[in-house]
């Protein structure tokens, strides 16, 4: 990377892509349990389906820094663990295994066979494995196929042979699958087209006659080479192959799925063909043919079936009947093929059937679904069609068959997994007046599209919410004896007394516990084996198991102001500034240490750590005083209450907690001191277990209220509940063991404590005002919460109301019947009942119709109503393309909603009969829209923007300025500024930044005097722009459709010249440079994030954070670019990134630097996702890199975590 760049950005992913391109099933952990492995862009994720709860949880997600094209699972004969083969863009075949002990992927083999990148003749596009795990075939889209033989050596390790070639030039591959042949020589079935003759025939006759063939390639294990064994022509529309079980289970062979038909083929059997049933209904076109887009084969004991999915989402069950011999046993010869309608689920990129009776649907768009099988559709009255009634020859015609779609009967949805794919636009705004802004985005397609609100927070499961007689000050829970599994009492402290509730089937008040009820309580603890302790302002009550009470009274004229306890020790601070320390004797009584320790100021808080395993006491006592210090005192018998260390703070501490927590740096557990300040700041420092020194302090601002800290446990690990104006949880990330501090999506609490009972084994109890709340936290994996509002069609753009918390979306759906046409068909008198059934479109999709558009405008309220408030449908085959909120100076700055539409739009090649610009007025604070008028344009407007009290519109290649008239918009000025099509507009001052669909961006200046638009700077590279935003007056950040992010800057001199007063004649007459504008933009930064950016904006994500660039990707990615402030940080991260490229090489074998420079060399960007993998390295590697950087491991981890926590989540 050129280190001379004057600008550096740090790229981070906040939410990885959620679209699943490939999903495979297998026993990857080596246990009986099945896992699902999915590929999303460059991320490999392993999920654990839980059949008892019907949930899918993520175990591990790793970025492989390469594009994953194919995945396959295989297992060697006799083993019980599946390995994963990855076909990627690295030109190498990768075999990895999942290691449950380290919760990581381990690479076993990496074999190079070609160049990197996704190329036509480099294998990696198709991958198939022999069902017995003896070989795999990896193929390219054209010409090349390689077979690798898989085996194990004497040490029982997996081995891979050198590749065997099965190349055939001038051959295109459409599909590839391994045949089930038992233990015969492995055979692979391929759909191929040989285009040799088409290439040489200029008339096009050969292309019309070209045949698609099903070819068998056999790997001869004895001779160790591959032969082309059998070839036969199949239906020309065939696009998919599915393996049919062989050996003892079935007839072997393949199912060939083509347009409107499914055929069974095998080299030694006849062909059998069935049609794909079409939907019957008044809104359906009876002539429309379906094709199969996804399928899965499932074996059961002695039987098997296929589920095939058409492009409408309908699932069909396909079975094969075999000829039986005299004793009733199947012979392996096929009798007939049968197909019937099964159910309808979302259109899937992959289907997986689990042995536990679940179906995982990796949806193409929208949420992924996890279904449970209710039944297998054997005994229903659906019509079944078999191959006896249909000719096997693909050229012969037949009568189509139909079915009536119906709500699901055979599968039942148990979980919907959030997915924001495709994500089409996004805005960051703080509409709820919280301390951090929320992210609003539009995503999905068709009837499964949605408007989503994302908030930073953990999901909280509310269990109990009950009102108390008055407002409590604090709450504790306690067991009665040390060995109790669950808590027995909830102790509530009020200003003038204490209330004790017992925990059982119900929660009720008890009075005979020995607790003093007439005074408020400062601490409650189960002490020793079976005693309880209560600290109140006037003393300490020690309640023995036999209800004897020992009371330690406070010296006269003093009271206790702070207390801390653990199961063997008690320390209290008196109002005089003295600290009194007690330790438990061998007989179970509390012994006071002889000397009191005087502190310099008033003590505000104390903390004792838990007693470590196998010890009799906690080593340290932390004392916080109002002189803004924390002191660590020793509790060693030789040096009791002696000062060990001191830390100065920015404000007085309000809470302290010493806890041991898992730590990524040491790999084990580390003692931490958590500090909460009156200013609402939270600090976490490492407490040395031997010397008591404090080091490595990390800070975070929680909110304006004083911070309180409580020790809780979540998922069996210790965690800290931090309460300020919001409730936060500090915990170790389950995957990386990094410390995370995340707000809870919950009411603000005043006090908290752990809670454990039979009904809720791991929960928390808290106080909110006058209410007692019991809750638990189930998921620690995702820290972004989503709320979803369904939309009608695919959303295209959305804008926010300038004052009120409302959004407006434009949605349009191509090749879909509009509402008016649909209603007209359904209300036709001649409709038979069954044909006129109205099906919910979010499950069944909309009725398709070539050339038709359905489109609407929505008013969305994501804050109060959390629903759409108004829907305006567009008529006359119009489709909404873009929108903007514009305040017109001529209408005394009233804001109007401007919507651009196109009539009879054809997407490719681009054409339309007309375009319109609609004007709507906001009514009732924006909750309703009133149509004012519309203006016809030659082409649909593709970009709209408010500009100096008028409207600027991009219509085709022209940029126009409109003002609002009574009957229509009035054209004020226009200029042709781009060569192809305007797709985006941004503005500051009198400067307009225009994006062209394929020629990057152009800076245009508007000269008021002359009423002219003059382009003055354009770009050197033809970028296919998808989104842009202005970073400052000179700089623009943007993304293109190949998945690049870039920052471009206008030369200072050109910028100043453009803004000079006057008519702009000097700009018009300046010499053009290479048929473009007189000046060129300079590239500042460039990066390849591997997702197509769809929106970009400059904003803050956390309270008090710096400005960052937030971008969203089509596959559901949320990413940020953080500017570096100091050169020193840049050098540090550059060196760290270089070391990690060598030490933590990408899993799939792609070179990280080349991957991030896919189209243009990476410039001015540091990959934060790679830097964050530092904490997952082995300790020796961490130490080595730290030595090279001349820093400690902790320092490096702190710098990496600060880059993220200061600006984002």
JSON list of N, CA and C in Angstrom, two decimals, residues 44 693 1138:
[
{"chain": "A", "resi": 44, "resn": "UNK", "atom": "N", "xyz": [-17.75, -17.76, 6.62]},
{"chain": "A", "resi": 44, "resn": "UNK", "atom": "CA", "xyz": [-18.13, -19.15, 6.83]},
{"chain": "A", "resi": 44, "resn": "UNK", "atom": "C", "xyz": [-18.70, -19.24, 8.24]},
{"chain": "A", "resi": 693, "resn": "UNK", "atom": "N", "xyz": [-1.26, -4.29, 41.85]},
{"chain": "A", "resi": 693, "resn": "UNK", "atom": "CA", "xyz": [-1.12, -3.12, 40.97]},
{"chain": "A", "resi": 693, "resn": "UNK", "atom": "C", "xyz": [-2.30, -3.03, 40.00]},
{"chain": "A", "resi": 1138, "resn": "UNK", "atom": "N", "xyz": [0.27, -5.99, 8.43]},
{"chain": "A", "resi": 1138, "resn": "UNK", "atom": "CA", "xyz": [1.27, -6.76, 7.68]},
{"chain": "A", "resi": 1138, "resn": "UNK", "atom": "C", "xyz": [1.63, -8.06, 8.40]}
]
